[in-house]
Amino acid sequence: MVNKKKRDEQANLEKEKLLNPERMEEKRKKRKRRIAFSIAGGAVLLIVVVVVAFSLTRMVGKNSLHSKAAAAVPDLSPVTATEVLTEEEKETWQEGWVKHKGTIYAYNEEMMTFLFMGIDKDGDAKEVAEGTEGGQADALFLAAVNPKDQTVKIIGLNRNTMADVDIYNEEGAYVNTVKAQIAVQHGFGNGMEESCDYQCKAISRLFYGLPIHGYAAINMAAIPALNDAVGGVDVTVQEDLSVKDPLLTEGARVHLEGKSAFWYVKYRDMNQFGSADGRLERQKQYLAGFMEAAKKTAKEDMSVVARLYSALKPMMVTNITSGEAVYLATELLNYDFGGKDGFRMMEGETVMGEVFEEFYADEEALYEMILDIFYEPVAGPE
């Protein structure tokens, strides 16, 4: 019965084509217009959904990040104890203020600080047994984001910096605190969030209790994917690394791609004194180029941020959510990274210890860098 009905409808259509072709043509055009309108409407709806979803993700990320920016303030009292306050200053003094060389400073509570770690591990990030197998943090950078003046300052830390490192046993219990290279702190714990928390604590302590609002620990194996996602990075090779890649001869101008980027950022000659210092300078140079390439790529296609986050996730441990990453990426497109001046290195001296190289930070220079980046002068009475 159904088949007969379909045959009758088909026969009527054929008959109408012969008897009234103009009417059939008009019907066909109307049908095409309806289909076109439906497709256009669907496309507009899809765009609206994507825009709304992106905006909501960004809003959630913004609220989440700002909620992390707790009112914690560094404790610079061990350094400022010798500063003498005037009677007038004592009357207006507020908790958390510091005085240095006659100027009073207050911590900028709008600052957001993020720790980025390059972990000496291949492959995906995996949980390990408690002990010392969490992987060392061979690259350590603090990103200080200042919403007030829309600037970002990057601080490079020498992985051999001698600092207070917490020791834990194979059961994960705290044993004691010793002076050691700060990079080894990540090795304790489970190689995941626990190790990152330990490293954040050590860095914060080195910076007098500086709040750290987020972290990302990325296995060095992720460098090629990161590099190529932004179209590669241009560098002038600072030292001869041709033992690992023939392209990396000193003085050569190279567009780093794939493994070339990996070796440029990671390799150092362990038999050469001060090789960690030289590698840190290369990492600083590379990171400046990477930031510029990333900003350019993101301006052309913001979806690259979400894709990159997803691609990196297996090789990364972070407490920065995808929504926070989207918010940061869109927000920082308008921020000034300050070029070379936006990258600071801890001042100090590398010496040979009993077994390994040891970097001792210049405490006065560190203190002044903290004041310069994270504090603001307090306006005097009008």
PDB file of C-alpha atoms in Angstrom, residues 135-259:
ATOM      1  CA  GLY A 135      61.936  14.067  38.096  1.00  0.00           C
ATOM      2  CA  GLN A 136      64.045  17.180  38.596  1.00  0.00           C
ATOM      3  CA  ALA A 137      62.849  20.628  37.549  1.00  0.00           C
ATOM      4  CA  ASP A 138      65.548  21.524  35.026  1.00  0.00           C
ATOM      5  CA  ALA A 139      63.743  24.702  33.931  1.00  0.00           C
ATOM      6  CA  LEU A 140      62.109  27.068  36.417  1.00  0.00           C
ATOM      7  CA  PHE A 141      60.370  30.309  35.454  1.00  0.00           C
ATOM      8  CA  LEU A 142      58.052  32.568  37.408  1.00  0.00           C
ATOM      9  CA  ALA A 143      55.556  34.618  35.395  1.00  0.00           C
ATOM     10  CA  ALA A 144      54.447  37.740  37.285  1.00  0.00           C
ATOM     11  CA  VAL A 145      51.213  39.091  35.786  1.00  0.00           C
ATOM     12  CA  ASN A 146      50.300  42.661  36.752  1.00  0.00           C
ATOM     13  CA  PRO A 147      46.703  43.594  35.762  1.00  0.00           C
ATOM     14  CA  LYS A 148      47.218  47.181  36.949  1.00  0.00           C
ATOM     15  CA  ASP A 149      49.672  48.161  34.223  1.00  0.00           C
ATOM     16  CA  GLN A 150      49.028  45.123  31.978  1.00  0.00           C
ATOM     17  CA  THR A 151      52.585  43.832  32.029  1.00  0.00           C
ATOM     18  CA  VAL A 152      54.162  40.411  32.441  1.00  0.00           C
ATOM     19  CA  LYS A 153      57.602  39.905  33.924  1.00  0.00           C
ATOM     20  CA  ILE A 154      59.372  36.548  33.628  1.00  0.00           C
ATOM     21  CA  ILE A 155      61.919  35.540  36.272  1.00  0.00           C
ATOM     22  CA  GLY A 156      64.377  32.796  35.392  1.00  0.00           C
ATOM     23  CA  LEU A 157      65.686  30.693  38.281  1.00  0.00           C
ATOM     24  CA  ASN A 158      68.949  28.782  38.112  1.00  0.00           C
ATOM     25  CA  ARG A 159      68.156  25.095  38.713  1.00  0.00           C
ATOM     26  CA  ASN A 160      71.281  24.866  40.908  1.00  0.00           C
ATOM     27  CA  THR A 161      70.099  27.603  43.282  1.00  0.00           C
ATOM     28  CA  MET A 162      70.893  26.548  46.840  1.00  0.00           C
ATOM     29  CA  ALA A 163      67.704  26.774  48.866  1.00  0.00           C
ATOM     30  CA  ASP A 164      65.750  25.072  51.630  1.00  0.00           C
ATOM     31  CA  VAL A 165      64.574  21.727  50.233  1.00  0.00           C
ATOM     32  CA  ASP A 166      62.186  19.475  52.154  1.00  0.00           C
ATOM     33  CA  ILE A 167      63.177  15.810  52.351  1.00  0.00           C
ATOM     34  CA  TYR A 168      60.530  13.061  52.393  1.00  0.00           C
ATOM     35  CA  ASN A 169      60.986   9.324  52.897  1.00  0.00           C
ATOM     36  CA  GLU A 170      59.599   6.478  50.792  1.00  0.00           C
ATOM     37  CA  GLU A 171      56.371   6.526  52.799  1.00  0.00           C
ATOM     38  CA  GLY A 172      55.884  10.210  51.930  1.00  0.00           C
ATOM     39  CA  ALA A 173      56.572  11.388  55.465  1.00  0.00           C
ATOM     40  CA  TYR A 174      58.525  14.603  56.031  1.00  0.00           C
ATOM     41  CA  VAL A 175      62.062  13.962  57.345  1.00  0.00           C
ATOM     42  CA  ASN A 176      63.869  17.315  57.494  1.00  0.00           C
ATOM     43  CA  THR A 177      64.865  20.403  55.506  1.00  0.00           C
ATOM     44  CA  VAL A 178      68.340  20.798  53.995  1.00  0.00           C
ATOM     45  CA  LYS A 179      70.199  23.219  51.744  1.00  0.00           C
ATOM     46  CA  ALA A 180      70.260  21.709  48.264  1.00  0.00           C
ATOM     47  CA  GLN A 181      69.787  22.540  44.585  1.00  0.00           C
ATOM     48  CA  ILE A 182      66.219  23.748  44.268  1.00  0.00           C
ATOM     49  CA  ALA A 183      65.610  21.601  41.155  1.00  0.00           C
ATOM     50  CA  VAL A 184      65.728  18.393  43.204  1.00  0.00           C
ATOM     51  CA  GLN A 185      62.647  19.360  45.235  1.00  0.00           C
ATOM     52  CA  HIS A 186      60.295  18.143  42.488  1.00  0.00           C
ATOM     53  CA  GLY A 187      61.950  14.736  42.639  1.00  0.00           C
ATOM     54  CA  PHE A 188      60.282  14.038  45.964  1.00  0.00           C
ATOM     55  CA  GLY A 189      56.644  13.010  46.018  1.00  0.00           C
ATOM     56  CA  ASN A 190      54.629  11.124  43.418  1.00  0.00           C
ATOM     57  CA  GLY A 191      55.804  12.965  40.298  1.00  0.00           C
ATOM     58  CA  MET A 192      52.395  14.586  39.907  1.00  0.00           C
ATOM     59  CA  GLU A 193      50.494  17.217  41.930  1.00  0.00           C
ATOM     60  CA  GLU A 194      52.322  16.329  45.141  1.00  0.00           C
ATOM     61  CA  SER A 195      55.743  16.995  43.592  1.00  0.00           C
ATOM     62  CA  CYS A 196      54.480  20.255  42.076  1.00  0.00           C
ATOM     63  CA  ASP A 197      53.164  21.401  45.448  1.00  0.00           C
ATOM     64  CA  TYR A 198      56.553  20.675  47.009  1.00  0.00           C
ATOM     65  CA  GLN A 199      58.325  22.678  44.282  1.00  0.00           C
ATOM     66  CA  CYS A 200      55.915  25.603  44.598  1.00  0.00           C
ATOM     67  CA  LYS A 201      56.496  25.665  48.351  1.00  0.00           C
ATOM     68  CA  ALA A 202      60.276  25.738  47.884  1.00  0.00           C
ATOM     69  CA  ILE A 203      60.112  28.567  45.322  1.00  0.00           C
ATOM     70  CA  SER A 204      57.657  30.563  47.438  1.00  0.00           C
ATOM     71  CA  ARG A 205      59.940  30.178  50.456  1.00  0.00           C
ATOM     72  CA  LEU A 206      62.959  31.330  48.425  1.00  0.00           C
ATOM     73  CA  PHE A 207      60.963  34.454  47.515  1.00  0.00           C
ATOM     74  CA  TYR A 208      60.041  35.204  51.158  1.00  0.00           C
ATOM     75  CA  GLY A 209      56.589  33.599  51.021  1.00  0.00           C
ATOM     76  CA  LEU A 210      55.522  34.958  47.626  1.00  0.00           C
ATOM     77  CA  PRO A 211      52.022  33.657  46.722  1.00  0.00           C
ATOM     78  CA  ILE A 212      51.977  31.347  43.680  1.00  0.00           C
ATOM     79  CA  HIS A 213      48.537  31.232  42.076  1.00  0.00           C
ATOM     80  CA  GLY A 214      49.073  28.460  39.577  1.00  0.00           C
ATOM     81  CA  TYR A 215      51.651  26.073  38.144  1.00  0.00           C
ATOM     82  CA  ALA A 216      52.346  23.956  35.103  1.00  0.00           C
ATOM     83  CA  ALA A 217      54.973  21.213  35.116  1.00  0.00           C
ATOM     84  CA  ILE A 218      55.672  20.084  31.556  1.00  0.00           C
ATOM     85  CA  ASN A 219      57.845  17.114  30.660  1.00  0.00           C
ATOM     86  CA  MET A 220      60.710  18.167  28.406  1.00  0.00           C
ATOM     87  CA  ALA A 221      59.462  15.679  25.810  1.00  0.00           C
ATOM     88  CA  ALA A 222      56.611  18.118  25.073  1.00  0.00           C
ATOM     89  CA  ILE A 223      58.952  20.827  23.716  1.00  0.00           C
ATOM     90  CA  PRO A 224      58.707  19.808  20.013  1.00  0.00           C
ATOM     91  CA  ALA A 225      54.890  19.817  20.129  1.00  0.00           C
ATOM     92  CA  LEU A 226      54.809  23.142  21.962  1.00  0.00           C
ATOM     93  CA  ASN A 227      57.320  24.695  19.592  1.00  0.00           C
ATOM     94  CA  ASP A 228      55.644  23.533  16.381  1.00  0.00           C
ATOM     95  CA  ALA A 229      52.172  24.533  17.599  1.00  0.00           C
ATOM     96  CA  VAL A 230      53.216  28.192  17.389  1.00  0.00           C
ATOM     97  CA  GLY A 231      54.974  27.769  14.046  1.00  0.00           C
ATOM     98  CA  GLY A 232      58.507  27.423  15.410  1.00  0.00           C
ATOM     99  CA  VAL A 233      60.846  29.945  17.051  1.00  0.00           C
ATOM    100  CA  ASP A 234      63.700  31.993  15.553  1.00  0.00           C
ATOM    101  CA  VAL A 235      66.954  32.187  17.534  1.00  0.00           C
ATOM    102  CA  THR A 236      70.584  33.075  17.066  1.00  0.00           C
ATOM    103  CA  VAL A 237      72.410  30.056  18.494  1.00  0.00           C
ATOM    104  CA  GLN A 238      74.305  31.170  21.598  1.00  0.00           C
ATOM    105  CA  GLU A 239      76.698  28.230  21.927  1.00  0.00           C
ATOM    106  CA  ASP A 240      77.755  25.286  19.809  1.00  0.00           C
ATOM    107  CA  LEU A 241      75.306  22.390  20.198  1.00  0.00           C
ATOM    108  CA  SER A 242      76.141  20.646  16.928  1.00  0.00           C
ATOM    109  CA  VAL A 243      77.001  17.491  18.886  1.00  0.00           C
ATOM    110  CA  LYS A 244      73.214  17.058  19.159  1.00  0.00           C
ATOM    111  CA  ASP A 245      72.018  18.858  16.023  1.00  0.00           C
ATOM    112  CA  PRO A 246      74.215  19.998  13.107  1.00  0.00           C
ATOM    113  CA  LEU A 247      71.990  23.061  12.639  1.00  0.00           C
ATOM    114  CA  LEU A 248      72.897  24.366  16.076  1.00  0.00           C
ATOM    115  CA  THR A 249      76.303  25.898  15.452  1.00  0.00           C
ATOM    116  CA  GLU A 250      77.243  28.992  17.442  1.00  0.00           C
ATOM    117  CA  GLY A 251      76.141  32.235  15.783  1.00  0.00           C
ATOM    118  CA  ALA A 252      73.811  30.566  13.278  1.00  0.00           C
ATOM    119  CA  ARG A 253      70.362  32.098  12.750  1.00  0.00           C
ATOM    120  CA  VAL A 254      67.958  29.164  12.994  1.00  0.00           C
ATOM    121  CA  HIS A 255      64.203  28.650  12.801  1.00  0.00           C
ATOM    122  CA  LEU A 256      63.779  25.974  15.466  1.00  0.00           C
ATOM    123  CA  GLU A 257      61.441  23.122  14.645  1.00  0.00           C
ATOM    124  CA  GLY A 258      60.790  19.743  16.277  1.00  0.00           C
ATOM    125  CA  LYS A 259      63.828  18.107  17.859  1.00  0.00           C
TER     126      LYS A 259
END
